[in-house]
């Protein structure tokens, strides 16, 4: 099956529902036979994600910069843990190691990773599918802004269309799988 990179929050102060969403995402990836590629952390949604994948028998690949390893937040239980020299090189390795991308709710780091992948797709540097999971309208304000900048021609409609938005993880994975066939 595919190596699917999931971007999500690593905050330790999130509501339980977000941790549950991440756990279920990891488990669903594993049930479908996919390898999980993550940011290599063991805290917040990222930690719940990898725990969910492993509990369901999935394979995990973590990509983490040395600075975060030094802070002792690395997922040392990963089947494969790749340590990079910077956050920028982390994103490059994540893109190279993945066949598709899924973004769960998150903050600045999640947006940074998603926008890096999306920008490189608009430049035709890769043709890997990307899905944003808009659970309970979490990304509503971002989606409204993206529509506005598309209307004002700062983002081409073709570039906007490269990112698919779904309300649930199963729909997101169905979308990714359809593009990977």
N, CA, C and O of each residue as an XYZ file, in Angstrom:
724
protein
N       0.840     -1.190      0.000
C       0.000      0.000      0.000
C       0.880      1.247      0.000
O       2.055      1.187     -0.363
N       0.310      2.362      0.405
C       0.992      3.646      0.282
C       1.614      4.106      1.592
O       1.238      3.659      2.676
N       2.573      5.007      1.461
C       3.128      5.727      2.605
C       2.392      7.059      2.671
O       2.548      7.904      1.789
N       1.602      7.245      3.701
C       0.787      8.450      3.825
C       1.308      9.293      4.979
O       1.381      8.840      6.121
N       1.665     10.519      4.656
C       2.167     11.462      5.638
C       0.986     12.212      6.250
O       0.133     12.736      5.533
N       0.947     12.256      7.565
C      -0.116     12.966      8.267
C       0.497     14.123      9.038
O       1.427     13.945      9.825
N      -0.043     15.313      8.796
C       0.346     16.515      9.527
C      -0.711     16.770     10.594
O      -1.907     16.697     10.313
N      -0.275     17.069     11.818
C      -1.211     17.369     12.902
C      -0.466     18.033     14.046
O       0.757     18.164     14.021
N      -1.221     18.447     15.043
C      -0.673     19.193     16.169
C       0.159     18.316     17.100
O      -0.094     17.122     17.257
N       1.149     18.941     17.703
C       1.957     18.242     18.711
C       1.772     18.867     20.096
O       2.507     18.544     21.029
N       0.802     19.750     20.224
C       0.551     20.412     21.506
C       0.132     19.410     22.572
O      -0.600     18.459     22.295
N       0.606     19.636     23.793
C       0.259     18.772     24.925
C      -1.018     19.242     25.638
O      -1.431     18.619     26.616
N      -1.644     20.318     25.172
C      -2.768     20.907     25.897
C      -4.078     20.879     25.107
O      -4.926     21.754     25.286
N      -4.245     19.900     24.251
C      -5.433     19.830     23.398
C      -6.587     19.106     24.081
O      -6.388     18.300     24.990
N      -7.796     19.411     23.620
C      -8.967     18.670     24.076
C      -8.830     17.213     23.659
O      -8.217     16.909     22.636
N      -9.395     16.325     24.445
C      -9.313     14.891     24.192
C      -9.873     14.511     22.819
O      -9.390     13.559     22.207
N     -10.868     15.227     22.329
C     -11.472     14.858     21.033
C     -10.458     14.920     19.899
O     -10.547     14.144     18.947
N      -9.494     15.836     19.990
C      -8.482     15.929     18.932
C      -7.500     14.771     19.029
O      -7.049     14.247     18.010
N      -7.171     14.374     20.245
C      -6.301     13.216     20.438
C      -6.996     11.948     19.951
O      -6.364     11.082     19.346
N      -8.290     11.841     20.214
C      -9.062     10.690     19.746
C      -9.111     10.643     18.220
O      -8.998      9.572     17.625
N      -9.278     11.795     17.594
C      -9.280     11.862     16.127
C      -7.946     11.364     15.577
O      -7.919     10.609     14.606
N      -6.854     11.778     16.185
C      -5.529     11.350     15.731
C      -5.332      9.851     15.940
O      -4.803      9.167     15.064
N      -5.754      9.338     17.095
C      -5.626      7.902     17.362
C      -6.389      7.099     16.317
O      -5.867      6.127     15.770
N      -7.616      7.505     16.043
C      -8.437      6.795     15.059
C      -7.843      6.907     13.653
O      -7.930      5.961     12.870
N      -7.246      8.046     13.330
C      -6.608      8.204     12.025
C      -5.456      7.216     11.869
O      -5.345      6.549     10.841
N      -4.609      7.121     12.875
C      -3.508      6.170     12.821
C      -4.001      4.745     12.693
O      -3.461      3.966     11.907
N      -5.024      4.397     13.460
C      -5.579      3.045     13.409
C      -6.188      2.749     12.039
O      -6.010      1.655     11.504
N      -6.896      3.710     11.478
C      -7.522      3.507     10.166
C      -6.472      3.355      9.067
O      -6.635      2.534      8.164
N      -5.409      4.132      9.136
C      -4.310      3.964      8.182
C      -3.747      2.546      8.255
O      -3.524      1.902      7.229
N      -3.523      2.072      9.469
C      -2.977      0.725      9.659
C      -3.952     -0.342      9.166
O      -3.543     -1.291      8.498
N      -5.246     -0.192      9.494
C      -6.246     -1.172      9.050
C      -6.284     -1.275      7.533
O      -6.543     -2.346      6.984
N      -6.028     -0.168      6.862
C      -6.052     -0.152      5.399
C      -4.709     -0.576      4.795
O      -4.569     -0.631      3.574
N      -3.734     -0.873      5.638
C      -2.457     -1.379      5.160
C      -1.439     -0.334      4.761
O      -0.440     -0.664      4.122
N      -1.667      0.919      5.122
C      -0.749      1.995      4.762
C       0.340      2.171      5.813
O       0.148      1.847      6.985
N       1.470      2.684      5.383
C       2.532      3.099      6.290
C       2.275      4.546      6.682
O       1.957      5.379      5.833
N       2.413      4.839      7.953
C       2.259      6.206      8.445
C       3.613      6.892      8.448
O       4.574      6.394      9.034
N       3.679      8.042      7.789
C       4.843      8.920      7.876
C       4.396     10.109      8.723
O       3.375     10.736      8.439
N       5.166     10.409      9.761
C       4.788     11.510     10.647
C       5.999     12.373     10.954
O       7.114     12.103     10.507
N       5.747     13.418     11.731
C       6.809     14.329     12.128
C       7.751     13.777     13.180
O       8.634     14.492     13.654
N       7.578     12.514     13.555
C       8.534     11.846     14.432
C       8.414     12.154     15.903
O       9.284     11.775     16.687
N       7.344     12.843     16.298
C       7.168     13.171     17.702
C       6.272     12.176     18.415
O       5.578     11.377     17.785
N       6.298     12.238     19.759
C       5.494     11.316     20.560
C       4.528     12.054     21.482
O       4.009     11.468     22.432
N       4.283     13.340     21.207
C       3.399     14.133     22.064
C       2.225     14.680     21.267
O       2.275     14.763     20.040
N       1.175     15.049     21.978
C       0.005     15.645     21.362
C      -0.664     14.706     20.376
O      -0.627     13.485     20.531
N      -1.278     15.298     19.357
C      -1.946     14.496     18.336
C      -0.949     13.600     17.611
O      -1.282     12.483     17.215
N       0.274     14.095     17.439
C       1.289     13.300     16.742
C       1.555     12.001     17.511
O       1.656     10.933     16.906
N       1.664     12.087     18.806
C       1.872     10.893     19.607
C       0.673      9.966     19.565
O       0.837      8.750     19.465
N      -0.531     10.516     19.639
C      -1.750      9.704     19.558
C      -1.861      9.028     18.194
O      -2.306      7.885     18.095
N      -1.457      9.733     17.159
C      -1.491      9.205     15.792
C      -0.624      7.955     15.664
O      -1.086      6.922     15.181
N       0.628      8.050     16.095
C       1.535      6.908     15.961
C       1.131      5.773     16.892
O       1.279      4.603     16.541
N       0.624      6.105     18.072
C       0.153      5.056     18.984
C      -1.024      4.304     18.365
O      -1.102      3.078     18.450
N      -1.934      5.047     17.744
C      -3.085      4.421     17.090
C      -2.664      3.505     15.951
O      -3.208      2.412     15.790
N      -1.698      3.953     15.165
C      -1.217      3.139     14.046
C      -0.566      1.854     14.556
O      -0.851      0.767     14.056
N       0.300      1.983     15.543
C       0.994      0.796     16.062
C       0.029     -0.171     16.750
O       0.172     -1.386     16.611
N      -0.951      0.353     17.490
C      -1.921     -0.503     18.175
C      -2.724     -1.341     17.180
O      -3.195     -2.429     17.508
N      -2.872     -0.823     15.965
C      -3.610     -1.546     14.917
C      -2.670     -2.337     14.006
O      -3.092     -2.846     12.968
N      -1.397     -2.438     14.395
C      -0.449     -3.247     13.636
C       0.221     -2.539     12.478
O       0.797     -3.188     11.605
N       0.154     -1.210     12.455
C       0.726     -0.449     11.335
C       2.206     -0.168     11.477
O       2.785     -0.265     12.559
N       2.794      0.182     10.355
C       4.207      0.558     10.287
C       4.301      2.075     10.375
O       3.514      2.784      9.748
N       5.272      2.584     11.159
C       5.434      4.026     11.322
C       6.845      4.459     10.944
O       7.837      3.806     11.267
N       6.886      5.582     10.250
C       8.147      6.225      9.885
C       8.087      7.638     10.441
O       7.202      8.412     10.077
N       9.014      7.978     11.311
C       9.070      9.315     11.882
C      10.222     10.099     11.288
O      11.303      9.558     11.057
N       9.982     11.378     11.044
C      11.022     12.263     10.512
C      11.091     13.459     11.455
O      10.124     14.208     11.588
N      12.232     13.634     12.104
C      12.316     14.640     13.162
C      13.690     15.317     13.141
O      14.705     14.650     12.934
N      13.728     16.626     13.353
C      15.031     17.288     13.427
C      15.743     16.982     14.750
O      15.106     16.723     15.772
N      17.048     17.017     14.704
C      17.861     16.713     15.879
C      17.480     17.592     17.071
O      17.499     17.124     18.209
N      17.138     18.844     16.828
C      16.784     19.745     17.932
C      15.609     19.210     18.738
O      15.572     19.382     19.956
N      14.638     18.560     18.076
C      13.500     17.994     18.797
C      13.863     16.668     19.457
O      13.294     16.320     20.493
N      14.788     15.933     18.882
C      15.301     14.732     19.546
C      15.961     15.154     20.859
O      15.781     14.506     21.890
N      16.724     16.244     20.810
C      17.416     16.749     21.993
C      16.436     17.175     23.092
O      16.778     17.131     24.274
N      15.226     17.584     22.713
C      14.191     17.964     23.690
C      13.444     16.743     24.231
O      12.523     16.876     25.037
N      13.847     15.563     23.780
C      13.285     14.294     24.241
C      11.813     14.134     23.902
O      11.037     13.633     24.716
N      11.426     14.557     22.702
C      10.045     14.360     22.255
C       9.957     13.400     21.063
O       8.891     13.248     20.468
N      11.071     12.754     20.716
C      11.085     11.847     19.566
C      10.335     10.557     19.861
O      10.359     10.048     20.981
N       9.670     10.038     18.834
C       8.971      8.763     18.913
C       9.979      7.645     18.672
O      10.120      7.151     17.553
N      10.667      7.259     19.720
C      11.729      6.255     19.607
C      11.196      4.859     19.287
O      11.973      3.960     18.967
N       9.882      4.671     19.369
C       9.280      3.383     19.035
C       8.973      3.251     17.544
O       8.463      2.218     17.110
N       9.277      4.279     16.758
C       9.034      4.218     15.303
C       9.751      3.033     14.696
O      10.843      2.661     15.126
N       9.119      2.438     13.683
C       9.788      1.377     12.930
C      11.023      1.925     12.233
O      12.026      1.231     12.068
N      10.926      3.175     11.834
C      12.054      3.864     11.199
C      12.006      5.312     11.673
O      11.000      5.992     11.469
N      13.060      5.787     12.291
C      13.139      7.165     12.756
C      14.290      7.841     12.028
O      15.454      7.480     12.201
N      13.944      8.827     11.211
C      14.930      9.554     10.426
C      15.171     10.900     11.080
O      14.235     11.679     11.261
N      16.406     11.177     11.435
C      16.757     12.420     12.112
C      17.420     13.350     11.105
O      18.390     12.987     10.440
N      16.864     14.575     11.008
C      17.376     15.566     10.062
C      18.099     16.676     10.822
O      18.063     16.737     12.051
N      18.749     17.541     10.067
C      19.481     18.624     10.716
C      18.643     19.886     10.915
O      19.077     20.809     11.605
N      17.446     19.939     10.320
C      16.626     21.146     10.451
C      15.157     20.842     10.158
O      14.818     19.782      9.633
N      14.302     21.789     10.507
C      12.884     21.662     10.181
C      12.690     21.669      8.666
O      11.841     20.942      8.150
N      13.457     22.473      7.956
C      13.334     22.543      6.501
C      13.683     21.202      5.860
O      12.967     20.730      4.976
N      14.776     20.591      6.301
C      15.151     19.301      5.729
C      14.164     18.212      6.148
O      13.971     17.237      5.421
N      13.547     18.371      7.303
C      12.507     17.431      7.736
C      11.387     17.398      6.709
O      10.946     16.321      6.307
N      10.920     18.578      6.277
C       9.827     18.630      5.304
C      10.231     17.982      3.978
O       9.433     17.282      3.355
N      11.450     18.215      3.561
C      11.928     17.614      2.312
C      11.917     16.096      2.405
O      11.474     15.422      1.475
N      12.392     15.559      3.503
C      12.410     14.105      3.681
C      10.979     13.563      3.754
O      10.685     12.518      3.175
N      10.099     14.260      4.455
C       8.710     13.813      4.548
C       8.064     13.758      3.163
O       7.340     12.811      2.857
N       8.319     14.751      2.337
C       7.767     14.764      0.980
C       8.331     13.595      0.179
O       7.591     12.890     -0.506
N       9.639     13.394      0.269
C      10.285     12.312     -0.483
C       9.806     10.934     -0.053
O       9.666     10.046     -0.894
N       9.551     10.736      1.232
C       9.183      9.428      1.779
C       7.699      9.091      1.613
O       7.294      7.961      1.888
N       6.887     10.047      1.171
C       5.434      9.874      1.173
C       4.848      9.809     -0.231
O       5.361     10.408     -1.176
N       3.750      9.056     -0.330
C       2.990      8.962     -1.579
C       1.798      9.904     -1.586
O       1.274     10.240     -2.649
N       1.366     10.334     -0.399
C       0.189     11.187     -0.269
C       0.253     11.890      1.082
O       1.032     11.517      1.959
N      -0.593     12.928      1.232
C      -0.566     13.762      2.433
C      -1.978     14.007      2.955
O      -2.917     14.224      2.189
N      -2.099     13.966      4.274
C      -3.363     14.205      4.946
C      -3.087     15.177      6.086
O      -2.166     14.967      6.876
N      -3.871     16.226      6.171
C      -3.702     17.201      7.256
C      -4.911     17.157      8.180
O      -6.047     17.353      7.748
N      -4.652     16.901      9.443
C      -5.661     16.969     10.493
C      -5.618     18.367     11.105
O      -4.749     19.160     10.742
N      -6.525     18.691     12.019
C      -6.427     19.975     12.696
C      -5.053     20.164     13.348
O      -4.462     19.227     13.884
N      -4.576     21.384     13.284
C      -3.271     21.705     13.851
C      -3.045     23.195     13.842
O      -3.930     23.978     13.497
N      -1.847     23.570     14.226
C      -1.484     24.976     14.322
C      -0.471     25.377     13.281
O      -0.534     24.938     12.133
N       0.475     26.223     13.688
C       1.448     26.766     12.744
C       2.304     25.696     12.072
O       2.543     25.762     10.866
N       2.766     24.715     12.838
C       3.596     23.665     12.253
C       2.843     22.861     11.207
O       3.381     22.539     10.147
N       1.597     22.542     11.514
C       0.760     21.803     10.566
C       0.569     22.618      9.294
O       0.668     22.086      8.188
N       0.294     23.911      9.454
C       0.096     24.769      8.281
C       1.386     24.904      7.480
O       1.364     24.885      6.250
N       2.503     25.038      8.178
C       3.797     25.134      7.498
C       4.029     23.907      6.626
O       4.416     24.029      5.464
N       3.794     22.735      7.183
C       4.015     21.495      6.431
C       3.038     21.377      5.272
O       3.435     21.043      4.156
N       1.759     21.650      5.529
C       0.761     21.569      4.465
C       1.072     22.546      3.335
O       1.022     22.180      2.161
N       1.390     23.779      3.688
C       1.645     24.774      2.645
C       2.921     24.472      1.865
O       2.997     24.775      0.674
N       3.914     23.885      2.507
C       5.136     23.469      1.780
C       4.791     22.416      0.732
O       5.207     22.515     -0.422
N       4.027     21.405      1.146
C       3.642     20.339      0.229
C       2.759     20.888     -0.887
O       2.925     20.530     -2.053
N       1.834     21.747     -0.530
C       0.900     22.303     -1.499
C       1.627     23.226     -2.478
O       1.379     23.164     -3.682
N       2.508     24.068     -1.984
C       3.267     24.966     -2.852
C       4.105     24.185     -3.850
O       4.130     24.521     -5.034
N       4.785     23.156     -3.390
C       5.612     22.374     -4.308
C       4.746     21.631     -5.323
O       5.191     21.383     -6.443
N       3.518     21.274     -4.950
C       2.600     20.657     -5.913
C       2.161     21.670     -6.967
O       2.063     21.330     -8.146
N       1.893     22.918     -6.556
C       1.475     23.924     -7.542
C       2.597     24.231     -8.530
O       2.342     24.669     -9.652
N       3.834     24.000     -8.110
C       4.982     24.195     -8.996
C       5.312     22.937     -9.801
O       6.309     22.888    -10.521
N       4.455     21.924     -9.666
C       4.608     20.636    -10.364
C       5.902     19.918     -9.978
O       6.469     19.183    -10.786
N       6.370     20.131     -8.739
C       7.547     19.425     -8.257
C       7.177     18.025     -7.756
O       8.046     17.171     -7.581
N       5.892     17.801     -7.530
C       5.365     16.462     -7.252
C       3.895     16.453     -7.651
O       3.280     17.502     -7.835
N       3.349     15.258     -7.779
C       1.933     15.097     -8.136
C       1.235     14.196     -7.115
O       0.390     13.373     -7.467
N       1.597     14.364     -5.878
C       1.060     13.527     -4.811
C      -0.219     14.156     -4.267
O      -0.273     15.367     -4.056
N      -1.254     13.335     -4.037
C      -2.520     13.898     -3.552
C      -2.418     14.418     -2.119
O      -1.636     13.932     -1.302
N      -3.251     15.436     -1.855
C      -3.282     16.099     -0.547
C      -4.731     16.292     -0.126
O      -5.557     16.763     -0.908
N      -5.033     15.929      1.107
C      -6.385     16.109      1.633
C      -6.311     16.794      2.987
O      -5.492     16.446      3.838
N      -7.179     17.766      3.165
C      -7.332     18.484      4.428
C      -8.608     17.969      5.089
O      -9.681     18.011      4.488
N      -8.495     17.487      6.314
C      -9.669     16.998      7.046
C     -10.226     18.165      7.857
O      -9.602     18.641      8.805
N     -11.408     18.610      7.464
C     -12.047     19.765      8.102
C     -13.074     19.297      9.128
O     -14.275     19.488      8.939
N     -12.613     18.697     10.193
C     -13.472     18.175     11.255
C     -14.222     19.310     11.933
O     -13.618     20.264     12.424
N     -15.530     19.196     11.954
C     -16.399     20.167     12.637
C     -16.143     21.603     12.205
O     -16.304     22.523     13.006
N     -15.746     21.812     10.944
C     -15.513     23.161     10.439
C     -14.257     23.819     10.975
O     -14.121     25.040     10.896
N     -13.326     23.027     11.526
C     -12.101     23.569     12.101
C     -11.390     24.527     11.144
O     -10.910     25.584     11.554
N     -11.330     24.148      9.876
C     -10.593     24.948      8.897
C     -11.471     25.938      8.133
O     -11.028     26.489      7.126
N     -12.697     26.176      8.582
C     -13.600     27.095      7.887
C     -12.999     28.458      7.569
O     -13.075     28.896      6.421
N     -12.403     29.146      8.545
C     -11.814     30.459      8.252
C     -10.662     30.373      7.239
O     -10.524     31.252      6.388
N      -9.850     29.340      7.323
C      -8.765     29.174      6.355
C      -9.323     28.933      4.956
O      -8.829     29.499      3.981
N     -10.348     28.097      4.860
C     -10.934     27.806      3.554
C     -11.584     29.040      2.945
O     -11.517     29.243      1.733
N     -12.211     29.864      3.776
C     -12.801     31.116      3.286
C     -11.705     32.038      2.750
O     -11.883     32.675      1.711
N     -10.581     32.110      3.452
C      -9.461     32.935      2.993
C      -8.902     32.397      1.678
O      -8.619     33.169      0.762
N      -8.744     31.082      1.582
C      -8.231     30.489      0.343
C      -9.163     30.776     -0.826
O      -8.701     31.064     -1.930
N     -10.475     30.700     -0.594
C     -11.429     31.038     -1.652
C     -11.309     32.508     -2.040
O     -11.394     32.857     -3.217
N     -11.111     33.368     -1.038
C     -10.976     34.806     -1.319
C      -9.725     35.102     -2.130
O      -9.782     35.896     -3.069
N      -8.601     34.488     -1.796
C      -7.384     34.776     -2.571
C      -7.443     34.133     -3.945
O      -6.780     34.592     -4.875
N      -8.232     33.072     -4.082
C      -8.454     32.497     -5.415
C      -9.310     33.453     -6.230
O      -9.003     33.712     -7.394
N     -10.374     33.980     -5.644
C     -11.236     34.950     -6.334
C     -10.452     36.187     -6.763
O     -10.737     36.772     -7.808
N      -9.464     36.586     -5.957
C      -8.659     37.770     -6.274
C      -7.436     37.429     -7.137
O      -6.597     38.290     -7.402
N      -7.345     36.183     -7.566
C      -6.318     35.703     -8.483
C      -4.901     35.655     -7.891
O      -3.916     35.660     -8.630
N      -4.806     35.610     -6.560
C      -3.512     35.366     -5.931
C      -3.183     33.876     -5.948
O      -2.016     33.491     -5.877
N      -4.202     33.053     -6.039
C      -4.068     31.607     -6.148
C      -4.891     31.173     -7.346
O      -6.083     31.472     -7.426
N      -4.268     30.477     -8.267
C      -4.975     30.010     -9.463
C      -5.971     28.927     -9.067
O      -5.698     28.128     -8.171
N      -7.125     28.896     -9.729
C      -8.110     27.849     -9.421
C      -7.514     26.436     -9.519
O      -7.864     25.565     -8.723
N      -6.638     26.208    -10.466
C      -5.999     24.894    -10.587
C      -5.157     24.563     -9.375
O      -5.094     23.407     -8.957
N      -4.510     25.566     -8.809
C      -3.728     25.359     -7.596
C      -4.622     25.081     -6.406
O      -4.310     24.238     -5.565
N      -5.725     25.788     -6.338
C      -6.697     25.583     -5.245
C      -7.260     24.172     -5.305
O      -7.473     23.531     -4.276
N      -7.499     23.696     -6.523
C      -8.098     22.375     -6.711
C      -7.156     21.225     -6.358
O      -7.601     20.083     -6.250
N      -5.875     21.502     -6.177
C      -4.937     20.445     -5.802
C      -5.166     19.944     -4.378
O      -4.777     18.827     -4.038
N      -5.795     20.768     -3.552
C      -6.079     20.390     -2.170
C      -7.550     20.010     -2.053
O      -8.434     20.840     -2.265
N      -7.801     18.759     -1.717
C      -9.164     18.286     -1.502
C      -9.499     18.452     -0.021
O      -8.653     18.237      0.846
N     -10.733     18.832      0.252
C     -11.193     19.006      1.630
C     -12.308     18.006      1.892
O     -13.253     17.901      1.110
N     -12.195     17.268      3.001
C     -13.243     16.339      3.417
C     -13.549     16.570      4.893
O     -12.714     17.092      5.631
N     -14.752     16.180      5.319
C     -15.092     16.375      6.731
C     -14.641     15.243      7.646
O     -14.609     15.415      8.864
N     -14.290     14.083      7.078
C     -13.939     12.934      7.922
C     -12.676     12.249      7.422
O     -12.290     12.384      6.260
N     -12.050     11.521      8.315
C     -10.846     10.762      7.969
C     -11.149      9.644      6.973
O     -10.398      9.488      6.010
N     -12.228      8.848      7.159
C     -12.497      7.812      6.153
C     -12.674      8.389      4.744
O     -12.177      7.817      3.774
N     -13.378      9.516      4.629
C     -13.531     10.154      3.318
C     -12.171     10.625      2.786
O     -11.893     10.509      1.592
N     -11.344     11.148      3.660
C     -10.015     11.601      3.245
C      -9.198     10.434      2.705
O      -8.561     10.545      1.658
N      -9.219      9.319      3.423
C      -8.448      8.159      2.973
C      -9.024      7.564      1.690
O      -8.270      7.111      0.828
N     -10.348      7.558      1.555
C     -10.951      7.094      0.298
C     -10.483      7.962     -0.867
O     -10.184      7.453     -1.948
N     -10.423      9.264     -0.643
C      -9.978     10.203     -1.683
C      -8.517      9.943     -2.046
O      -8.173      9.856     -3.225
N      -7.665      9.820     -1.039
C      -6.250      9.551     -1.297
C      -6.070      8.230     -2.046
O      -5.323      8.155     -3.022
N      -6.757      7.202     -1.581
C      -6.642      5.894     -2.223
C      -7.099      5.923     -3.678
O      -6.502      5.260     -4.527
N      -8.148      6.682     -3.972
C      -8.640      6.786     -5.351
C      -7.588      7.434     -6.255
O      -7.462      7.076     -7.426
N      -6.840      8.383     -5.706
C      -5.806      9.051     -6.497
C      -4.538      8.227     -6.626
O      -3.740      8.453     -7.535
N      -4.345      7.275     -5.725
C      -3.124      6.472     -5.739
C      -3.237      5.247     -6.635
O      -2.227      4.615     -6.944
N      -4.426      4.911     -7.050
C      -4.627      3.713     -7.885
C      -4.135      3.945     -9.300
O      -4.224      3.048    -10.140
